[in-house]
Amino acid sequence: MKVIRTSADLAINGAPPAFDEPLHVGRPNIGDRQAFLDRVSRVLDNQWLTNNGPMVQEFEQRIAAHLGVKHCVAMCNGTIALEIAIRALGLEGEVIIPSWTFVATAHALYWQGITPVFADIDPATHNLDPAAVRRMITPRTTGIIGVHLWGAPHPSTNCRPSPTSMA
Ligand SMILES: Cc1ncc(COP(=O)(O)O)c(C=O)c1O
């Protein structure tokens, strides 16, 4: 295994690559392809692609039932979902996020005029380290965004990971 000691050891800086093929962080679980394509066909057959169509309504109801919550509002992507949640919660100033997450966690805050503050992670779980979070809290802190990395619930919650917060 190649050991990275400095940034000069990285392939992006001209060093030999550590792997023969690109190694992506994760691969989506595709599930039942035919069932998915059948549903896509139904969307096309309906000729109703926007504005709260029947498939969106069914999706929202089934996700709400699965998560045991009253409401579910489908969003076009995770970044917009985060931005809307940030606005709905009235966050401002500084918000603490894990130092290891997808960059959209920071983007969503930044685009809402909020300073993302990176707290260290627990090397065992790769999720936010609660002690590190405590050290980053200032009078400007209005929130903490935990990320359930690898689908493992963040230690400060008892809830199941939500689809938008699973990396
Ligand atoms: C933790 C986390 N937040 C936000 C996002 C952004 O989601 P999207 O690419 O759907 O905007 C991702 C995407 O991988 C993510 O892993």
PDB file of N, CA, C and O and ligand atoms in Angstrom, residues 75-82 98 100-106 108 145-149 163-167, ligand 1:
ATOM      1  N   MET A  75     -37.431  17.080  -2.535  1.00  0.00           N
ATOM      2  CA  MET A  75     -36.644  18.184  -3.108  1.00  0.00           C
ATOM      3  C   MET A  75     -35.908  17.672  -4.342  1.00  0.00           C
ATOM      4  O   MET A  75     -35.738  16.464  -4.511  1.00  0.00           O
ATOM      5  N   CYS A  76     -35.416  18.604  -5.162  1.00  0.00           N
ATOM      6  CA  CYS A  76     -34.740  18.189  -6.396  1.00  0.00           C
ATOM      7  C   CYS A  76     -33.363  17.604  -6.115  1.00  0.00           C
ATOM      8  O   CYS A  76     -32.856  16.809  -6.894  1.00  0.00           O
ATOM      9  N   ASN A  77     -32.730  17.975  -5.009  1.00  0.00           N
ATOM     10  CA  ASN A  77     -31.437  17.375  -4.642  1.00  0.00           C
ATOM     11  C   ASN A  77     -31.115  17.676  -3.171  1.00  0.00           C
ATOM     12  O   ASN A  77     -31.827  18.451  -2.518  1.00  0.00           O
ATOM     13  N   GLY A  78     -30.052  17.076  -2.693  1.00  0.00           N
ATOM     14  CA  GLY A  78     -29.699  17.206  -1.277  1.00  0.00           C
ATOM     15  C   GLY A  78     -29.245  18.605  -0.896  1.00  0.00           C
ATOM     16  O   GLY A  78     -29.506  19.072   0.214  1.00  0.00           O
ATOM     17  N   THR A  79     -28.568  19.284  -1.832  1.00  0.00           N
ATOM     18  CA  THR A  79     -28.065  20.628  -1.519  1.00  0.00           C
ATOM     19  C   THR A  79     -29.230  21.590  -1.290  1.00  0.00           C
ATOM     20  O   THR A  79     -29.243  22.347  -0.303  1.00  0.00           O
ATOM     21  N   ILE A  80     -30.219  21.557  -2.173  1.00  0.00           N
ATOM     22  CA  ILE A  80     -31.386  22.439  -2.019  1.00  0.00           C
ATOM     23  C   ILE A  80     -32.153  22.062  -0.746  1.00  0.00           C
ATOM     24  O   ILE A  80     -32.634  22.934  -0.014  1.00  0.00           O
ATOM     25  N   ALA A  81     -32.254  20.772  -0.459  1.00  0.00           N
ATOM     26  CA  ALA A  81     -32.949  20.337   0.768  1.00  0.00           C
ATOM     27  C   ALA A  81     -32.267  20.935   1.998  1.00  0.00           C
ATOM     28  O   ALA A  81     -32.934  21.419   2.920  1.00  0.00           O
ATOM     29  N   LEU A  82     -30.932  20.914   2.001  1.00  0.00           N
ATOM     30  CA  LEU A  82     -30.197  21.493   3.126  1.00  0.00           C
ATOM     31  C   LEU A  82     -30.445  23.000   3.216  1.00  0.00           C
ATOM     32  O   LEU A  82     -30.672  23.542   4.303  1.00  0.00           O
ATOM     33  N   PRO A  98     -19.164  18.628  10.215  1.00  0.00           N
ATOM     34  CA  PRO A  98     -18.009  17.729  10.302  1.00  0.00           C
ATOM     35  C   PRO A  98     -16.920  18.141   9.313  1.00  0.00           C
ATOM     36  O   PRO A  98     -17.215  18.649   8.235  1.00  0.00           O
ATOM     37  N   TRP A 100     -15.183  16.039   7.845  1.00  0.00           N
ATOM     38  CA  TRP A 100     -15.236  15.054   6.749  1.00  0.00           C
ATOM     39  C   TRP A 100     -16.695  14.845   6.376  1.00  0.00           C
ATOM     40  O   TRP A 100     -17.461  14.224   7.100  1.00  0.00           O
ATOM     41  N   THR A 101     -17.052  15.451   5.242  1.00  0.00           N
ATOM     42  CA  THR A 101     -18.409  15.319   4.723  1.00  0.00           C
ATOM     43  C   THR A 101     -18.353  15.678   3.256  1.00  0.00           C
ATOM     44  O   THR A 101     -17.294  16.033   2.739  1.00  0.00           O
ATOM     45  N   PHE A 102     -19.477  15.567   2.566  1.00  0.00           N
ATOM     46  CA  PHE A 102     -19.528  16.037   1.182  1.00  0.00           C
ATOM     47  C   PHE A 102     -19.517  17.564   1.205  1.00  0.00           C
ATOM     48  O   PHE A 102     -20.074  18.183   2.102  1.00  0.00           O
ATOM     49  N   VAL A 103     -18.876  18.161   0.203  1.00  0.00           N
ATOM     50  CA  VAL A 103     -18.661  19.615   0.213  1.00  0.00           C
ATOM     51  C   VAL A 103     -19.970  20.402   0.227  1.00  0.00           C
ATOM     52  O   VAL A 103     -20.013  21.555   0.661  1.00  0.00           O
ATOM     53  N   ALA A 104     -21.074  19.766  -0.204  1.00  0.00           N
ATOM     54  CA  ALA A 104     -22.359  20.481  -0.235  1.00  0.00           C
ATOM     55  C   ALA A 104     -22.823  20.887   1.159  1.00  0.00           C
ATOM     56  O   ALA A 104     -23.601  21.835   1.290  1.00  0.00           O
ATOM     57  N   THR A 105     -22.367  20.199   2.199  1.00  0.00           N
ATOM     58  CA  THR A 105     -22.741  20.597   3.556  1.00  0.00           C
ATOM     59  C   THR A 105     -22.278  22.037   3.792  1.00  0.00           C
ATOM     60  O   THR A 105     -23.030  22.872   4.304  1.00  0.00           O
ATOM     61  N   ALA A 106     -21.038  22.321   3.388  1.00  0.00           N
ATOM     62  CA  ALA A 106     -20.494  23.677   3.550  1.00  0.00           C
ATOM     63  C   ALA A 106     -21.099  24.638   2.527  1.00  0.00           C
ATOM     64  O   ALA A 106     -21.439  25.772   2.857  1.00  0.00           O
ATOM     65  N   ALA A 108     -24.065  24.662   1.147  1.00  0.00           N
ATOM     66  CA  ALA A 108     -25.447  25.037   1.466  1.00  0.00           C
ATOM     67  C   ALA A 108     -25.456  26.160   2.502  1.00  0.00           C
ATOM     68  O   ALA A 108     -26.261  27.092   2.411  1.00  0.00           O
ATOM     69  N   ILE A 145     -24.705  20.796  12.129  1.00  0.00           N
ATOM     70  CA  ILE A 145     -25.219  19.822  11.157  1.00  0.00           C
ATOM     71  C   ILE A 145     -24.391  18.548  11.290  1.00  0.00           C
ATOM     72  O   ILE A 145     -23.196  18.547  10.975  1.00  0.00           O
ATOM     73  N   GLY A 146     -25.017  17.490  11.769  1.00  0.00           N
ATOM     74  CA  GLY A 146     -24.359  16.184  11.828  1.00  0.00           C
ATOM     75  C   GLY A 146     -24.595  15.461  10.510  1.00  0.00           C
ATOM     76  O   GLY A 146     -25.620  15.660   9.856  1.00  0.00           O
ATOM     77  N   VAL A 147     -23.659  14.667  10.102  1.00  0.00           N
ATOM     78  CA  VAL A 147     -23.815  13.868   8.877  1.00  0.00           C
ATOM     79  C   VAL A 147     -23.666  12.404   9.263  1.00  0.00           C
ATOM     80  O   VAL A 147     -22.704  12.028   9.939  1.00  0.00           O
ATOM     81  N   HIS A 148     -24.648  11.603   8.851  1.00  0.00           N
ATOM     82  CA  HIS A 148     -24.610  10.175   9.186  1.00  0.00           C
ATOM     83  C   HIS A 148     -23.742   9.460   8.148  1.00  0.00           C
ATOM     84  O   HIS A 148     -24.243   8.841   7.215  1.00  0.00           O
ATOM     85  N   LEU A 149     -22.442   9.575   8.305  1.00  0.00           N
ATOM     86  CA  LEU A 149     -21.532   9.035   7.291  1.00  0.00           C
ATOM     87  C   LEU A 149     -21.592   7.507   7.245  1.00  0.00           C
ATOM     88  O   LEU A 149     -21.699   6.856   8.285  1.00  0.00           O
ATOM     89  N   PRO A 163     -32.731  10.019   4.215  1.00  0.00           N
ATOM     90  CA  PRO A 163     -32.137   9.848   2.883  1.00  0.00           C
ATOM     91  C   PRO A 163     -31.240  11.007   2.498  1.00  0.00           C
ATOM     92  O   PRO A 163     -30.235  10.826   1.840  1.00  0.00           O
ATOM     93  N   THR A 164     -31.583  12.250   2.936  1.00  0.00           N
ATOM     94  CA  THR A 164     -30.754  13.381   2.502  1.00  0.00           C
ATOM     95  C   THR A 164     -29.469  13.463   3.289  1.00  0.00           C
ATOM     96  O   THR A 164     -28.539  14.145   2.901  1.00  0.00           O
ATOM     97  N   SER A 165     -29.393  12.799   4.423  1.00  0.00           N
ATOM     98  CA  SER A 165     -28.177  12.957   5.221  1.00  0.00           C
ATOM     99  C   SER A 165     -27.274  11.746   5.142  1.00  0.00           C
ATOM    100  O   SER A 165     -26.290  11.658   5.834  1.00  0.00           O
ATOM    101  N   MET A 166     -27.597  10.809   4.267  1.00  0.00           N
ATOM    102  CA  MET A 166     -26.713   9.646   4.102  1.00  0.00           C
ATOM    103  C   MET A 166     -25.720   9.925   2.997  1.00  0.00           C
ATOM    104  O   MET A 166     -26.112  10.276   1.892  1.00  0.00           O
ATOM    105  N   ALA A 167     -24.477   9.807   3.300  1.00  0.00           N
ATOM    106  CA  ALA A 167     -23.467  10.022   2.262  1.00  0.00           C
ATOM    107  C   ALA A 167     -23.268   8.745   1.477  1.00  0.00           C
ATOM    108  O   ALA A 167     -23.517   7.671   1.956  1.00  0.00           O
TER     109      ALA A 167
HETATM  110  C1  LIG B   1     -23.684  14.603   3.194  1.00  0.00           C
HETATM  111  C2  LIG B   1     -24.170  15.166   1.888  1.00  0.00           C
HETATM  112  N1  LIG B   1     -24.846  16.316   1.894  1.00  0.00           N
HETATM  113  C3  LIG B   1     -25.301  16.864   0.717  1.00  0.00           C
HETATM  114  C4  LIG B   1     -25.085  16.232  -0.497  1.00  0.00           C
HETATM  115  C5  LIG B   1     -25.563  16.893  -1.759  1.00  0.00           C
HETATM  116  O1  LIG B   1     -26.523  16.175  -2.422  1.00  0.00           O
HETATM  117  P1  LIG B   1     -26.851  16.529  -3.942  1.00  0.00           P
HETATM  118  O2  LIG B   1     -25.667  16.126  -4.761  1.00  0.00           O
HETATM  119  O3  LIG B   1     -28.083  15.709  -4.232  1.00  0.00           O
HETATM  120  O4  LIG B   1     -27.129  18.008  -4.031  1.00  0.00           O
HETATM  121  C6  LIG B   1     -24.388  15.023  -0.534  1.00  0.00           C
HETATM  122  C7  LIG B   1     -24.127  14.338  -1.815  1.00  0.00           C
HETATM  123  O5  LIG B   1     -23.403  13.367  -1.911  1.00  0.00           O
HETATM  124  C8  LIG B   1     -23.919  14.481   0.686  1.00  0.00           C
HETATM  125  O6  LIG B   1     -23.215  13.327   0.687  1.00  0.00           O
END
